[in-house]
PDB file of C-alpha atoms and ligand atoms in Angstrom:
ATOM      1  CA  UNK V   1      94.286 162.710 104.152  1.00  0.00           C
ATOM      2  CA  UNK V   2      95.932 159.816 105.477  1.00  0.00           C
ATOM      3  CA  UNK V   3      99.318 159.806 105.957  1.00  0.00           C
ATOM      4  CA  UNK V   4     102.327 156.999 106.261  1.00  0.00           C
ATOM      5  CA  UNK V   5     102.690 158.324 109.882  1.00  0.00           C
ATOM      6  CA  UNK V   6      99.765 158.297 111.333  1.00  0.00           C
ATOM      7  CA  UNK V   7      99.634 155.323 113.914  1.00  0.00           C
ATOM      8  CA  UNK V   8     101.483 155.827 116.718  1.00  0.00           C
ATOM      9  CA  UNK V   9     104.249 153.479 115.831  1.00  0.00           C
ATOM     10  CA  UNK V  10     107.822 154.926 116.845  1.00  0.00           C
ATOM     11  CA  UNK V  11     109.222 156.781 113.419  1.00  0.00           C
ATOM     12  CA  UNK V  12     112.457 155.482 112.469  1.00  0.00           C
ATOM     13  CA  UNK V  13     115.136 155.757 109.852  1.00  0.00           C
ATOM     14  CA  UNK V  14     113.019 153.796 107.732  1.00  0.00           C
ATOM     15  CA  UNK V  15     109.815 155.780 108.490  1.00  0.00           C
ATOM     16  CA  UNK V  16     111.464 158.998 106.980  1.00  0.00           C
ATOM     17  CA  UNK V  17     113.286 156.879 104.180  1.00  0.00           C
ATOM     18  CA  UNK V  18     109.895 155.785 103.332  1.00  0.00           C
ATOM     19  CA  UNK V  19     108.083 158.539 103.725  1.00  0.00           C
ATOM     20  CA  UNK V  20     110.128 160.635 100.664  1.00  0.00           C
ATOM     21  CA  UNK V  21     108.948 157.228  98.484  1.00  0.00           C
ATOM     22  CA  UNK V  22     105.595 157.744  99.133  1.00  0.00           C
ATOM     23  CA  UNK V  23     105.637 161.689  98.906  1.00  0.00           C
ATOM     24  CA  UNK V  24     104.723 162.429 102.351  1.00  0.00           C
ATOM     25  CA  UNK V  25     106.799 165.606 104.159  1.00  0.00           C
ATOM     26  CA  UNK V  26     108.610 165.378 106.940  1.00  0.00           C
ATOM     27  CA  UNK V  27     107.693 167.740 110.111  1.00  0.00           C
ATOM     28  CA  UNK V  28     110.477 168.414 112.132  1.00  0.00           C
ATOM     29  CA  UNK V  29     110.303 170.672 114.770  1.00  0.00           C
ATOM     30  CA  UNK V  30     113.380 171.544 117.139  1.00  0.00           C
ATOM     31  CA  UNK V  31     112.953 170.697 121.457  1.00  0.00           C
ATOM     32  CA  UNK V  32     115.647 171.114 124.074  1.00  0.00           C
ATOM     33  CA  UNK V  33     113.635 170.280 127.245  1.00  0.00           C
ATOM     34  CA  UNK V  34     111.408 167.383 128.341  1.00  0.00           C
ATOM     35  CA  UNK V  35     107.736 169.712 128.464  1.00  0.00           C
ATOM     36  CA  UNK V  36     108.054 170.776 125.118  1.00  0.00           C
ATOM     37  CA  UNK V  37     109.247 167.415 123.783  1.00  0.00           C
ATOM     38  CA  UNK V  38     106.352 165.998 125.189  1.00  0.00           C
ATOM     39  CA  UNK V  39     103.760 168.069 123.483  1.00  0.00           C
ATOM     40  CA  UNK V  40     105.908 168.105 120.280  1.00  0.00           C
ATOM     41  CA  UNK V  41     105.781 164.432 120.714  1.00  0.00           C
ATOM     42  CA  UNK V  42     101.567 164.219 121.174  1.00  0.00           C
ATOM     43  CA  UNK V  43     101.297 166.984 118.763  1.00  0.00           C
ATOM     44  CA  UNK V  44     102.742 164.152 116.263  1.00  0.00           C
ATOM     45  CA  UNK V  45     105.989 165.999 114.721  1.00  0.00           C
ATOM     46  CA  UNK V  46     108.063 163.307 112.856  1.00  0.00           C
ATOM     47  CA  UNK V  47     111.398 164.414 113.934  1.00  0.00           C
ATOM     48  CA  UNK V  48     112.406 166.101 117.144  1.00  0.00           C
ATOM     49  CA  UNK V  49     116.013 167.959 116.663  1.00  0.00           C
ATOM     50  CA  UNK V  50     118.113 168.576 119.319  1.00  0.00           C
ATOM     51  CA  UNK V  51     119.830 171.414 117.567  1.00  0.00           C
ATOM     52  CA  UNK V  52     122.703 173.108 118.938  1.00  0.00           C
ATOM     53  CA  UNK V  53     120.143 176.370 118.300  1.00  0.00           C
ATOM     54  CA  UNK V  54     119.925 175.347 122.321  1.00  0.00           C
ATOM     55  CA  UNK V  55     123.251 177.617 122.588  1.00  0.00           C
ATOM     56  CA  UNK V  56     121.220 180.701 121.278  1.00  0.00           C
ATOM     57  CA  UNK V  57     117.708 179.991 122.511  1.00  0.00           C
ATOM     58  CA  UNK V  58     118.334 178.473 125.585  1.00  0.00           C
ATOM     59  CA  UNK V  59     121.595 179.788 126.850  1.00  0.00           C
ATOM     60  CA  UNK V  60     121.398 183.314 125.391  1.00  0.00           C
ATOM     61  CA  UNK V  61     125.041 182.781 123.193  1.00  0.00           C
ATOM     62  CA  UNK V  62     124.812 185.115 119.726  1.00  0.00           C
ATOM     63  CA  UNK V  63     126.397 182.036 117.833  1.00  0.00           C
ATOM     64  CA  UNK V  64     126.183 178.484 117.956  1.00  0.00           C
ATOM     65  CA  UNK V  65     129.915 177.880 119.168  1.00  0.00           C
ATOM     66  CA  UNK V  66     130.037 177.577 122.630  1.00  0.00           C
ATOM     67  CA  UNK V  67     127.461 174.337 123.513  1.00  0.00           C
ATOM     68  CA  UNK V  68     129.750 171.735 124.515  1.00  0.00           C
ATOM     69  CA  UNK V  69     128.995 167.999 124.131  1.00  0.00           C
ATOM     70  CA  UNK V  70     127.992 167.603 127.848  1.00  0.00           C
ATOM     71  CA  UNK V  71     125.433 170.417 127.190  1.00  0.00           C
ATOM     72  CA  UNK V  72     123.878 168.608 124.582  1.00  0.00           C
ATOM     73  CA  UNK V  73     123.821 165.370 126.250  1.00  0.00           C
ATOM     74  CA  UNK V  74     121.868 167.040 128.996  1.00  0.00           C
ATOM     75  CA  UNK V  75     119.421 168.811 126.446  1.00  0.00           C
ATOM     76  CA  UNK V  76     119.014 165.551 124.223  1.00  0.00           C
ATOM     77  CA  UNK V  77     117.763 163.363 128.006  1.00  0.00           C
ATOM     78  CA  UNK V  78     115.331 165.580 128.496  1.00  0.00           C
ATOM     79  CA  UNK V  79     113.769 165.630 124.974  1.00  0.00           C
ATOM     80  CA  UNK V  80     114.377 161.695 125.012  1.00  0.00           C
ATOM     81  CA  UNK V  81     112.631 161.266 128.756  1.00  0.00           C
ATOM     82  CA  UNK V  82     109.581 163.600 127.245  1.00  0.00           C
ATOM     83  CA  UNK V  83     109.207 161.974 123.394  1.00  0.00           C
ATOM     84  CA  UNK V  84     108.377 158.455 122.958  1.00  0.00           C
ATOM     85  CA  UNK V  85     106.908 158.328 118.803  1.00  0.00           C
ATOM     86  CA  UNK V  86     108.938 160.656 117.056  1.00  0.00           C
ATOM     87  CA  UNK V  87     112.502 160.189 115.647  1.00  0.00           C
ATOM     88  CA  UNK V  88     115.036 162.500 117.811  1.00  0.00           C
ATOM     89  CA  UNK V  89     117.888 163.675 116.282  1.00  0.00           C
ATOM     90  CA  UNK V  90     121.078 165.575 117.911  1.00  0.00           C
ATOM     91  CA  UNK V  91     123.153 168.256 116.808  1.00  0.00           C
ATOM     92  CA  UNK V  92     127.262 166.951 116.826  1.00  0.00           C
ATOM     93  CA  UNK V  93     128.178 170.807 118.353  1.00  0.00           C
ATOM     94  CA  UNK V  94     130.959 172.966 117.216  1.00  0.00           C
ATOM     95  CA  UNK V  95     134.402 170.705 116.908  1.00  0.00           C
ATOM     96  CA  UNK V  96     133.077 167.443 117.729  1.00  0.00           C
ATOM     97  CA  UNK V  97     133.310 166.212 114.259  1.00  0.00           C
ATOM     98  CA  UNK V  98     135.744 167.792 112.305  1.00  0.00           C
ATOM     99  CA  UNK V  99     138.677 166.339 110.663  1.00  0.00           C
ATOM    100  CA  UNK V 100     139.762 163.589 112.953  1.00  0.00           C
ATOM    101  CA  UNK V 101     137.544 160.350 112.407  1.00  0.00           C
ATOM    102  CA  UNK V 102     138.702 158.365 115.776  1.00  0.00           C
ATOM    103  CA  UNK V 103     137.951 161.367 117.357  1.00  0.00           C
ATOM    104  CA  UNK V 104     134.442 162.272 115.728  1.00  0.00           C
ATOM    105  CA  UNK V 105     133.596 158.594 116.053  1.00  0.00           C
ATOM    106  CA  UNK V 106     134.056 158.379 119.902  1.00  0.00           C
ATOM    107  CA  UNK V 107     132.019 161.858 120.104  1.00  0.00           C
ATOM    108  CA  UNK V 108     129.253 160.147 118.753  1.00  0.00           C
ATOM    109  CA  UNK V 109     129.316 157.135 120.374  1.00  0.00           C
ATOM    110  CA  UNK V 110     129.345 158.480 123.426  1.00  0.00           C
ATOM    111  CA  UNK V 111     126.223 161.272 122.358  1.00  0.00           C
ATOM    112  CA  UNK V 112     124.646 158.248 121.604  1.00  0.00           C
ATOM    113  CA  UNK V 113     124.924 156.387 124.538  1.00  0.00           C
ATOM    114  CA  UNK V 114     124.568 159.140 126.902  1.00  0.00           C
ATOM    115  CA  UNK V 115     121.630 161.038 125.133  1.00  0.00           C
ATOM    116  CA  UNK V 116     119.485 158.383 124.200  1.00  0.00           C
ATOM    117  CA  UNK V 117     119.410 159.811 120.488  1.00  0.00           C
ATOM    118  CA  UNK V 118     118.049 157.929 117.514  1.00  0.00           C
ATOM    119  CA  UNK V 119     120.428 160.175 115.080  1.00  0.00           C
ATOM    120  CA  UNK V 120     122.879 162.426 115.088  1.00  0.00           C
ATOM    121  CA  UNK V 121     122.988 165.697 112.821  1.00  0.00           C
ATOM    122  CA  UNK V 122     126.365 166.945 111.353  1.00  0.00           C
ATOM    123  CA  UNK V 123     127.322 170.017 109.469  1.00  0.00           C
ATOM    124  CA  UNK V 124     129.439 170.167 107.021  1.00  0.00           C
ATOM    125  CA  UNK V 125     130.186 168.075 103.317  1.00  0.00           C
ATOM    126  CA  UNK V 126     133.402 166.854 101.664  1.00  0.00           C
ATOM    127  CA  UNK V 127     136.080 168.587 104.416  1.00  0.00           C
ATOM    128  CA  UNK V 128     134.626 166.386 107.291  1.00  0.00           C
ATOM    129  CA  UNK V 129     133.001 163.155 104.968  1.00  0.00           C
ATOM    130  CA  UNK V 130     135.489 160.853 106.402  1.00  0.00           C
ATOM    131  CA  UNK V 131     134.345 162.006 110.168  1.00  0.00           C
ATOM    132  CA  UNK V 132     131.037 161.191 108.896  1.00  0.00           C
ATOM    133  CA  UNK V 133     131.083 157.892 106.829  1.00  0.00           C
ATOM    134  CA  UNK V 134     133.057 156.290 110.040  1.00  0.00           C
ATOM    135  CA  UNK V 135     129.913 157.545 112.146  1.00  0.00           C
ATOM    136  CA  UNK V 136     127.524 155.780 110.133  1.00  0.00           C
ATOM    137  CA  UNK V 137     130.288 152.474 109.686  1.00  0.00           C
ATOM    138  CA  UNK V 138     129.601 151.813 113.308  1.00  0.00           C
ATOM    139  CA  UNK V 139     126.138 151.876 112.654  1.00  0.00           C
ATOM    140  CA  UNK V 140     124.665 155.679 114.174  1.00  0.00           C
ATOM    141  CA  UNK V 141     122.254 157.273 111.672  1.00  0.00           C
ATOM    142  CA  UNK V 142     123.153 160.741 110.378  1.00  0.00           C
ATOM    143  CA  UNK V 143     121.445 163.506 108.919  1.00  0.00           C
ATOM    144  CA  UNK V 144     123.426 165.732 106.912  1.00  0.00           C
ATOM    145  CA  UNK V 145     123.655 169.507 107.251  1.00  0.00           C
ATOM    146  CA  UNK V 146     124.792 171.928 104.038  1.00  0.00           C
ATOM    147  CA  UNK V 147     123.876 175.782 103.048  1.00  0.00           C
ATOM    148  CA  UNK V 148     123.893 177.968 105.740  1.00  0.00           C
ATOM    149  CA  UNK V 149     125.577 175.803 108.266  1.00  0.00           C
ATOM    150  CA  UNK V 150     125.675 178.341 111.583  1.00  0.00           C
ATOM    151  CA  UNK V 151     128.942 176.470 113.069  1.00  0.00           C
ATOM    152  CA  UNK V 152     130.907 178.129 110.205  1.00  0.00           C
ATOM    153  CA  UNK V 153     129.712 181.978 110.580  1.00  0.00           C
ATOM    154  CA  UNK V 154     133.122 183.395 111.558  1.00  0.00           C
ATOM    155  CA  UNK V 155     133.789 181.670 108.127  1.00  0.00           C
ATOM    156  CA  UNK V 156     130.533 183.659 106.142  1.00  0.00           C
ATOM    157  CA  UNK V 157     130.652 186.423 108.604  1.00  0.00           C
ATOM    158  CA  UNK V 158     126.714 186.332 108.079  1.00  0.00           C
ATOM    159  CA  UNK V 159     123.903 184.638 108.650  1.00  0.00           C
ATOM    160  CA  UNK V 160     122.892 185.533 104.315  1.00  0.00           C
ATOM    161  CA  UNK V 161     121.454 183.335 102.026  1.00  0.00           C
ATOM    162  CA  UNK V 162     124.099 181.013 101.173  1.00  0.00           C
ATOM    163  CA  UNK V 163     124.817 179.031  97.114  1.00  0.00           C
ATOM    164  CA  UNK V 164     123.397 182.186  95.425  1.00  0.00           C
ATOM    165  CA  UNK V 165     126.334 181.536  92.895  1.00  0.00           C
ATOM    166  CA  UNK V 166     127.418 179.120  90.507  1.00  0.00           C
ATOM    167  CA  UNK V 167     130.385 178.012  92.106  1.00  0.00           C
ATOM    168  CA  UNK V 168     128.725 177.499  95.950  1.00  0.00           C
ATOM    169  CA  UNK V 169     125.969 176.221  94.640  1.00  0.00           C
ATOM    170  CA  UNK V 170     127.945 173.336  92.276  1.00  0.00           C
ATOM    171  CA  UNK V 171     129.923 172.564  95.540  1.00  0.00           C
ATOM    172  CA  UNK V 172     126.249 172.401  97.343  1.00  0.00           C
ATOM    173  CA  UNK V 173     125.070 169.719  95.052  1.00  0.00           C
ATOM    174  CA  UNK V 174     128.627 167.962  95.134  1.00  0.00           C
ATOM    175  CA  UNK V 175     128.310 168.097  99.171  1.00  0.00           C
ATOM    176  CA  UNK V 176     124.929 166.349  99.134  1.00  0.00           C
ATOM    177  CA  UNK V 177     125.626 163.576  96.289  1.00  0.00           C
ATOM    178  CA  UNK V 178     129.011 162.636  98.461  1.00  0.00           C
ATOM    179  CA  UNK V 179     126.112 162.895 101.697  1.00  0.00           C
ATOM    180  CA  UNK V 180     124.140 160.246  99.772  1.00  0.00           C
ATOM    181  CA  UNK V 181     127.039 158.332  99.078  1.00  0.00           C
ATOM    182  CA  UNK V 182     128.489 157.934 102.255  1.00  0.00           C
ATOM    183  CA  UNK V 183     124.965 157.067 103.871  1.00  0.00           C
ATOM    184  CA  UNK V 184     123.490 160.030 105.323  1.00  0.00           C
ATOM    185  CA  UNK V 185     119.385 159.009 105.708  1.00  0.00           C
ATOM    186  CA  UNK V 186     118.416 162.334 104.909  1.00  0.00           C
ATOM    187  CA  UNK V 187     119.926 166.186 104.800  1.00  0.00           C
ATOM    188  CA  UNK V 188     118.864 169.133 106.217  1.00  0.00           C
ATOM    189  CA  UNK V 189     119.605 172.221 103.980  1.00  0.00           C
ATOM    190  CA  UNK V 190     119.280 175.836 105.337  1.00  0.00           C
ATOM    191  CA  UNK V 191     118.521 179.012 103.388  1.00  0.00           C
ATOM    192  CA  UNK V 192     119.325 178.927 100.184  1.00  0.00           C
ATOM    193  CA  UNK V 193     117.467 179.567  96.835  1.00  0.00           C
ATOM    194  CA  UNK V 194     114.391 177.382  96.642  1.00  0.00           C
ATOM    195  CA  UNK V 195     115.361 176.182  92.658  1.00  0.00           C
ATOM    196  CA  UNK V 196     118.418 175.154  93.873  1.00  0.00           C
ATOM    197  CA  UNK V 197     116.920 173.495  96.760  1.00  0.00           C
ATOM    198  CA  UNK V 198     114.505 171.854  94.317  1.00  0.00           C
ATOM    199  CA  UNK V 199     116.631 170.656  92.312  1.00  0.00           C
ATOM    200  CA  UNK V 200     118.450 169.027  94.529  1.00  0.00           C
ATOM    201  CA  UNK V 201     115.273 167.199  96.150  1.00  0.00           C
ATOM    202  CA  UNK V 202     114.491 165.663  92.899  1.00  0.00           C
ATOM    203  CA  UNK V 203     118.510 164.062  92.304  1.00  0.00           C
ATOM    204  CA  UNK V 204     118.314 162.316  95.807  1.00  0.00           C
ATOM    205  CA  UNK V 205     116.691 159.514  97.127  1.00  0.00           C
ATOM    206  CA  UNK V 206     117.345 160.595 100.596  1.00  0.00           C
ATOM    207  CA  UNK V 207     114.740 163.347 102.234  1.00  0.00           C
ATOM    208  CA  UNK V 208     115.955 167.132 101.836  1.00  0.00           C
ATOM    209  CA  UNK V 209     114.733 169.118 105.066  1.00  0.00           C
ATOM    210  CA  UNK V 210     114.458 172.581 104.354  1.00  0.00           C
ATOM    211  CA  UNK V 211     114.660 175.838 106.588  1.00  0.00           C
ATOM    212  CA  UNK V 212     114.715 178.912 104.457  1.00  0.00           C
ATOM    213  CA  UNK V 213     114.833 177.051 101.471  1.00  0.00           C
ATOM    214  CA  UNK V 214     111.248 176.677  99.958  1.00  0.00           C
ATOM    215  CA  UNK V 215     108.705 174.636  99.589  1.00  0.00           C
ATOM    216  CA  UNK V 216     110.581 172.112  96.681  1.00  0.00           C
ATOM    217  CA  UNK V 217     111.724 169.563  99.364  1.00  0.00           C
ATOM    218  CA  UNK V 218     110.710 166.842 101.390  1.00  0.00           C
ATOM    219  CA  UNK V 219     110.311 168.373 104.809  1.00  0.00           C
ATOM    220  CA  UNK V 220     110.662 171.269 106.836  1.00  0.00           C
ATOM    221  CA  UNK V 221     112.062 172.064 110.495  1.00  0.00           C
ATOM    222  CA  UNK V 222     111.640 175.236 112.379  1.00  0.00           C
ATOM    223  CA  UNK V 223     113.193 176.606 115.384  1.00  0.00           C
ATOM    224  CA  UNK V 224     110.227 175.692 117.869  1.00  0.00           C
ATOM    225  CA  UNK V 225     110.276 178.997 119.938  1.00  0.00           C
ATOM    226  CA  UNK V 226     110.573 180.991 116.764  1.00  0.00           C
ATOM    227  CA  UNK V 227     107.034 179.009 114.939  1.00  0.00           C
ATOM    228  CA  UNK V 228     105.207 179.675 118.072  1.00  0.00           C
ATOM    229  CA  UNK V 229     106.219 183.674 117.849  1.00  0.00           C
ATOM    230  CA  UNK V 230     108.093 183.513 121.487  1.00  0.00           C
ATOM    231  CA  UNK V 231     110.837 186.129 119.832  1.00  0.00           C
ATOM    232  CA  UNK V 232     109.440 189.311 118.657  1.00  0.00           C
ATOM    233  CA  UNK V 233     113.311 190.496 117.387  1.00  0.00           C
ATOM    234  CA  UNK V 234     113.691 187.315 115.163  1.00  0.00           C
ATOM    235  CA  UNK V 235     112.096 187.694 112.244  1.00  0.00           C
ATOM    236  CA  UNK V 236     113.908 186.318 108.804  1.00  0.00           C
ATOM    237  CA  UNK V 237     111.641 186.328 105.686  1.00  0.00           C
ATOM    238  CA  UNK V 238     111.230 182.309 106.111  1.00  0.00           C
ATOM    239  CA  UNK V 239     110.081 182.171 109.415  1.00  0.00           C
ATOM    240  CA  UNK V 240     106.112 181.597 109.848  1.00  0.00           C
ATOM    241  CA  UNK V 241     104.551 181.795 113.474  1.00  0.00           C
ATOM    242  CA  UNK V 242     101.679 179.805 114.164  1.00  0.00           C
ATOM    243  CA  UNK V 243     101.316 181.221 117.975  1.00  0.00           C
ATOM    244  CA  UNK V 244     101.884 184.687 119.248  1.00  0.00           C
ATOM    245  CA  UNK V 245     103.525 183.221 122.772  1.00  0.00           C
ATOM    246  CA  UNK V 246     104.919 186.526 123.441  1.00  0.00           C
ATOM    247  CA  UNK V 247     102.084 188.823 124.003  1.00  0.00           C
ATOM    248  CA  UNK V 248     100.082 185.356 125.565  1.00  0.00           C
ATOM    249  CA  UNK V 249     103.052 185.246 127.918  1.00  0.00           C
ATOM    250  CA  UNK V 250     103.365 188.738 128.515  1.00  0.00           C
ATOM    251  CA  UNK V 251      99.655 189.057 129.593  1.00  0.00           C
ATOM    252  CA  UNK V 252     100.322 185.930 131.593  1.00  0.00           C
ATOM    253  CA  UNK V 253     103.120 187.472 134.006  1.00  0.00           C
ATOM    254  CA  UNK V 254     101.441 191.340 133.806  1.00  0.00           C
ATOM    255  CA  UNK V 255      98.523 189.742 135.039  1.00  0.00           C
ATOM    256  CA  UNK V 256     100.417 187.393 137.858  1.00  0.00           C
ATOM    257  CA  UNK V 257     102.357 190.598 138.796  1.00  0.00           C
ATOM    258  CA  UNK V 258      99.170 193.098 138.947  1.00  0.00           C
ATOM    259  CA  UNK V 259      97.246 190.144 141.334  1.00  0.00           C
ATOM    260  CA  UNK V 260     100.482 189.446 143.373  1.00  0.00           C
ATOM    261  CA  UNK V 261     100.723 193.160 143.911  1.00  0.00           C
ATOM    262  CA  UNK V 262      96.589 193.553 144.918  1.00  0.00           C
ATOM    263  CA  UNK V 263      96.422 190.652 146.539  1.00  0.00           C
ATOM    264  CA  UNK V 264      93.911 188.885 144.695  1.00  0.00           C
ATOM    265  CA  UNK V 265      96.427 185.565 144.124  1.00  0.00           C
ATOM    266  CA  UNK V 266      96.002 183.477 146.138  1.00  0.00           C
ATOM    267  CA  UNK V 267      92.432 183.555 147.172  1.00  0.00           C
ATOM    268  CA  UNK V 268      90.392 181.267 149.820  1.00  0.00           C
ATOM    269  CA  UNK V 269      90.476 178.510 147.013  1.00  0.00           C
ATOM    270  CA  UNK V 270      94.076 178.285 146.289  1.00  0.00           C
ATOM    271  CA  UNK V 271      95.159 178.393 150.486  1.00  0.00           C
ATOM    272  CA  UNK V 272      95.328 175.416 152.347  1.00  0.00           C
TER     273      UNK V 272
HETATM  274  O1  KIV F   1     120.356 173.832 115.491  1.00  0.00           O
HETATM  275  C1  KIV F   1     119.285 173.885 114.869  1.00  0.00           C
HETATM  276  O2  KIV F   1     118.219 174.200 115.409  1.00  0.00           O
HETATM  277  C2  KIV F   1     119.309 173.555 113.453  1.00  0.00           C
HETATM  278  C3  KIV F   1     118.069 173.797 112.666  1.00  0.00           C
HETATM  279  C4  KIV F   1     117.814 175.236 112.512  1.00  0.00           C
HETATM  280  C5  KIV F   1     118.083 173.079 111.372  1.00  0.00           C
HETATM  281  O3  KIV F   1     120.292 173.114 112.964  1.00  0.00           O
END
C-alpha cells in the first residue's frame, strides 16, 4: 500500500491534517532521548511525543506531576537532535497551562524555543480553552488531550476507563467540538469506550489519536517502552507489545555479568 507519508519529506501540521482526508492513520509513538528518537525517526513513525510519561518511565515518579518544564525541555532536545522526518510533539507538564493565559502562553513560547518542538500537547477541555486558544493565536500548533488525562488523577483517583456515562461522555464530545473550535490540529483521546471514541472520529475534521480507545479513530500512540515489552508489571488490556525487550535485555546483562565474572570479556580481539 502506498501511503501519503511515505517520502521522506518532514511531516507537518498539514501532513497529519491531510492524512485524516485521505484516510491514512497516524503512528505516533512516544521518545524521550536522542537513540530512540533516532530509530523511531528511521523506523518512519509520523509523530514523535514527548509525553510527560518521561516522569514515570524515565524518572521512576508513580504519577505524571512532578516533570517540570526544564525537564521537558531537556527531554524534547534530545528527541529533536535524534528525529529529523517526523512531527515532534511536547507534553505542556502539570501547571504549565492552566487557567492563566499570559502565563500558559509564555510557557509555551519558551518550550518552543528552547525544545525545538513542532507542537505542543495540552490536557484538558473547556476549564483551560482560553490557555489554549491564546497558544495557538501566537501561532504554536496544539494537540488536544481529553479522557483519561493522567495530570488530573488525584482528581479520578484512578487510572479507569474514563466517559463510561452519559454525562462524562456528553462533556467529552463538548470538550473536543470547543478543541476543534479553538484550533487544536488534532486530539489525542485516552481510554475510553471505543463507540464513543468512534463517534467522535466521525464529527471532527481534526485527527482523533487513540490510546485505549479502539480501533474507530484516526491514529494511535503508545508508550514506546511499553510496545516493545521493556515492563513486564505494565500490562492494561490495550497495550500490545511488538518486542519482548525485557527477557532480550535480561539475557543481555546475565550474559555480560557471567563473562565479566569468567573472564571471557574481553578477549585478545577486544584488547588493545
Ligand atoms: O505522556 C504521554 O506519554 C501521553 C501519551 C500516553 C498519550 O500523553
Amino acid at each position: 500500500m502506498s501511503t501519503y507519508t511515505e517520502n521522506n519529506r518532514k511531516v507537518t501540521v498539514s501532513t497529519i491534517l491531510s492524512m485524516k482526508q485521505q484516510g491514512e492513520k497516524i503512528a505516533m509513538l512516544t521518545a524521550y532521548d536522542y537513540t530512540m528518537a533516532t530509530l523511531l525517526d528511521q523506523g518512519g513513525v509520523d509523530i514523535i511525543l514527548v509525553g510527560d510519561s518521561a516522569a514515570n518511565v524515565m524518572a521512576g515518579y508513580t504519577t505524571t506531576l512532578p516533570i517540570t518544564i526544564d525537564e521537558m525541555i531537556y527531554h524534547a532536545r534530545s528527541v529533536r537532535n535524534g528525529a529529523q522526518r517526523a512531527l515532534i510533539a511536547v507534553d505542556m507538564p502539570f501547571g504549565s497551562c492552566s487557567g492563566n493565559p499570559m502565563q500558559s502562553l509564555a510557557n509555551a513560547v519558551r518550550m518552543m524555543k528552547e525544545s525545538g518542538a513542532d507542537a505542543l500537547k495540552i490536557e484538558g477541555g473547556v476549564e483551560v480553552a482560553d490557555d489554549i486558544k491564546k497558544i495557538i493565536d501566537a501561532g504554536i500548533p496544539v494537540i488536544g488531550h481529553l479522557g483519561l488525562m493522567p495530570q488530573s488523577i488525584n482528581k479520578y483517583g484512578s487510572y479507569g476507563v474514563r466517559a463510561k456515562g452519559d454525562e462524562e461522555a456528553e462533556k467529552l464530545i463538548n470538550d473536543t467540538l470547543l478543541l476543534e473550535k479553538i484550533g487544536c490540529f488534532a486530539i489525542v483521546l485516552e481510554k475510553i469506550p471505543a463507540t464513543l471514541a468512534q463517534k467522535i472520529a466521525q464529527s471532527v475534521k481534526i485527527p482523533i489519536i487513540g490510546i485505549g480507545a479502539g480501533a474507530g479513530v484516526d491514529g494511535q500512540v503508545l508508550v514506546v517502552q511499553d510496545m516493545l515489552g521493556m515492563n513486564k508489571a505494565f500490562a492494561p488490556k490495550f497495550l500490545r507489545r511488538y518486542a519482548d525487550l525485557h527477557t532480550v535485555i535480561m539475557d543481555a546483562v546475565g550474559n555480560y555479568i557471567s563473562d565479566v565474572k569468567s573472564s571471557d570479556f574481553p578477549n585478545e580481539k577486544e584488547s588493545y
